[in-house]
Amino acid sequence: MPSNIDPTEDRILKAVEKAKSMENRPNLGQIARDFDVPYQRLRARFHGRTSKHSPKTYQQRLDPIQEQAIVRWWQFLDHYGRGPIHRDIEAAANRMVTRRGETPVNKIWIYDFEKRCLPASTNKITTKRPFSKRRIEAEDRLIINLVW
């Protein structure tokens, strides 16, 4: 998979392939010189380290399809004027994760999800304020019943 971020990345991938295809113990220094790549980076990749720019899907609790389902659900509710709160989205994610037999998501997960999946132009996930007694008393129930 070619990388557009670092031009040496393609050469490193080819060098790692060559090193792994050798039957005997490869001479990484010679391979690094042949492919004109840094020795330490080649050595690290040969031993399993991934690129900084490679996707971190192994760290995400939900796969992209599940995250997209939550985003569509959020957009559906937001379209009808009742955007989900953090607790709703966290509960939906926990249901998906526990079906696979994994532990629930942590409290910070929702903020990373918001940055990663929700477009910047959309409204953020709402946080509901509890009704205060003064607000409840100020509302006229007859008008509310006529509207709704």
Coordinates of C-alpha atoms in Angstrom, one line a residue:
M1 CA 0.0 0.0 0.0
P2 CA 1.8 3.2 -1.1
S3 CA 2.1 6.0 1.4
N4 CA 1.7 9.6 0.4
I5 CA 3.0 11.0 3.6
D6 CA 6.7 10.0 3.6
P7 CA 8.4 9.1 0.3
T8 CA 10.8 6.7 2.1
E9 CA 7.8 4.7 3.4
D10 CA 7.4 2.8 0.1
R11 CA 11.1 2.0 0.1
I12 CA 10.9 0.8 3.7
L13 CA 8.0 -1.5 2.9
K14 CA 9.9 -3.0 0.0
A15 CA 13.0 -3.4 2.1
V16 CA 11.0 -5.2 4.9
E17 CA 9.5 -7.5 2.3
K18 CA 13.0 -8.4 1.0
A19 CA 14.3 -9.0 4.5
K20 CA 11.5 -11.3 5.4
S21 CA 11.8 -13.2 2.2
M22 CA 15.4 -14.2 2.9
E23 CA 15.9 -17.7 4.3
N24 CA 18.8 -16.9 6.5
R25 CA 19.1 -14.1 9.0
P26 CA 19.0 -10.9 6.9
N27 CA 21.7 -8.2 7.0
L28 CA 19.5 -5.2 7.8
G29 CA 22.4 -2.7 7.5
Q30 CA 23.1 -3.9 3.9
I31 CA 19.4 -3.9 3.0
A32 CA 19.0 -0.3 4.4
R33 CA 21.9 0.9 2.3
D34 CA 20.6 -0.9 -0.8
F35 CA 17.1 0.7 -0.4
D36 CA 18.5 4.1 0.9
V37 CA 16.4 4.0 4.1
P38 CA 17.3 4.7 7.7
Y39 CA 18.6 1.6 9.4
Q40 CA 16.8 2.1 12.8
R41 CA 13.5 2.6 11.1
L42 CA 14.0 -0.5 8.9
R43 CA 15.0 -2.5 12.0
A44 CA 11.9 -1.3 13.9
R45 CA 9.5 -2.2 11.0
F46 CA 11.2 -5.5 10.5
H47 CA 10.5 -6.4 14.2
G48 CA 6.8 -5.3 13.9
R49 CA 6.5 -1.6 14.7
T50 CA 4.0 0.1 12.5
S51 CA 4.2 3.5 10.9
K52 CA 3.0 6.6 12.8
H53 CA 0.7 7.3 10.0
S54 CA -0.8 3.8 9.7
P55 CA -4.4 3.4 10.7
K56 CA -4.9 2.7 14.4
T57 CA -8.0 0.5 13.9
Y58 CA -6.7 -2.0 16.5
Q59 CA -7.1 0.7 19.1
Q60 CA -10.7 1.6 18.3
R61 CA -13.4 -0.2 20.2
L62 CA -15.9 -0.2 17.4
D63 CA -15.2 -1.0 13.7
P64 CA -16.0 1.7 11.1
I65 CA -19.3 0.2 10.2
Q66 CA -20.6 0.3 13.8
E67 CA -19.3 3.9 14.2
Q68 CA -21.1 4.9 11.0
A69 CA -24.3 3.3 12.3
I70 CA -24.1 5.4 15.5
V71 CA -23.5 8.6 13.4
R72 CA -26.5 7.8 11.2
W73 CA -28.6 7.2 14.3
W74 CA -27.4 10.5 15.8
Q75 CA -28.3 12.3 12.5
F76 CA -31.7 10.7 12.5
L77 CA -32.5 11.8 16.0
D78 CA -31.0 15.3 15.4
H79 CA -33.1 15.7 12.3
Y80 CA -36.2 15.2 14.4
G81 CA -35.1 17.7 17.1
R82 CA -33.9 15.3 19.7
G83 CA -30.2 14.8 19.4
P84 CA -28.8 12.1 21.6
I85 CA -26.8 12.9 24.7
H86 CA -23.4 11.4 25.6
R87 CA -25.0 8.8 27.8
D88 CA -27.2 7.6 24.9
I89 CA -24.3 7.2 22.5
E90 CA -22.2 5.6 25.2
A91 CA -25.0 3.1 25.9
A92 CA -25.4 2.2 22.2
A93 CA -21.6 1.7 21.9
N94 CA -21.6 -0.5 25.0
R95 CA -24.4 -2.6 23.7
M96 CA -22.4 -3.2 20.5
V97 CA -19.1 -4.0 22.4
T98 CA -20.7 -6.3 25.0
R99 CA -22.3 -8.4 22.2
R100 CA -18.8 -9.3 21.2
G101 CA -17.9 -10.2 24.8
E102 CA -15.6 -7.2 25.4
T103 CA -15.5 -4.7 28.2
P104 CA -17.5 -1.5 28.0
V105 CA -16.1 1.7 26.6
N106 CA -14.5 4.2 29.0
K107 CA -15.8 7.6 29.9
I108 CA -13.4 9.5 27.6
W109 CA -14.4 7.4 24.5
I110 CA -17.3 9.6 23.6
Y111 CA -15.1 12.7 23.2
D112 CA -12.7 10.9 20.9
F113 CA -15.6 9.5 18.9
E114 CA -17.0 13.0 18.6
K115 CA -13.7 14.3 17.1
R116 CA -13.2 11.3 14.9
C117 CA -16.6 10.7 13.5
L118 CA -18.9 13.7 13.6
P119 CA -18.3 16.3 10.9
A120 CA -17.1 19.7 12.2
S121 CA -20.0 21.5 10.6
T122 CA -22.7 19.6 12.5
N123 CA -23.9 20.3 15.9
K124 CA -22.1 18.6 18.6
I125 CA -23.7 16.0 20.8
T126 CA -26.0 17.8 23.2
T127 CA -25.9 17.8 26.9
K128 CA -29.2 18.1 28.6
R129 CA -29.8 20.5 31.5
P130 CA -32.2 19.3 34.1
F131 CA -35.3 21.3 34.4
S132 CA -35.2 23.7 37.3
K133 CA -38.3 24.3 39.4
R134 CA -38.5 27.9 38.2
R135 CA -38.5 26.8 34.6
I136 CA -41.3 24.3 35.1
E137 CA -43.5 26.8 37.0
A138 CA -42.9 29.4 34.3
E139 CA -44.3 27.2 31.5
D140 CA -48.0 27.3 30.9
R141 CA -49.3 23.8 30.5
L142 CA -52.3 24.7 28.4
I143 CA -50.1 26.3 25.7
I144 CA -47.7 23.4 25.8
N145 CA -50.6 21.0 25.3
L146 CA -52.0 23.0 22.4
V147 CA -48.6 23.0 20.6
W148 CA -47.8 19.4 21.2

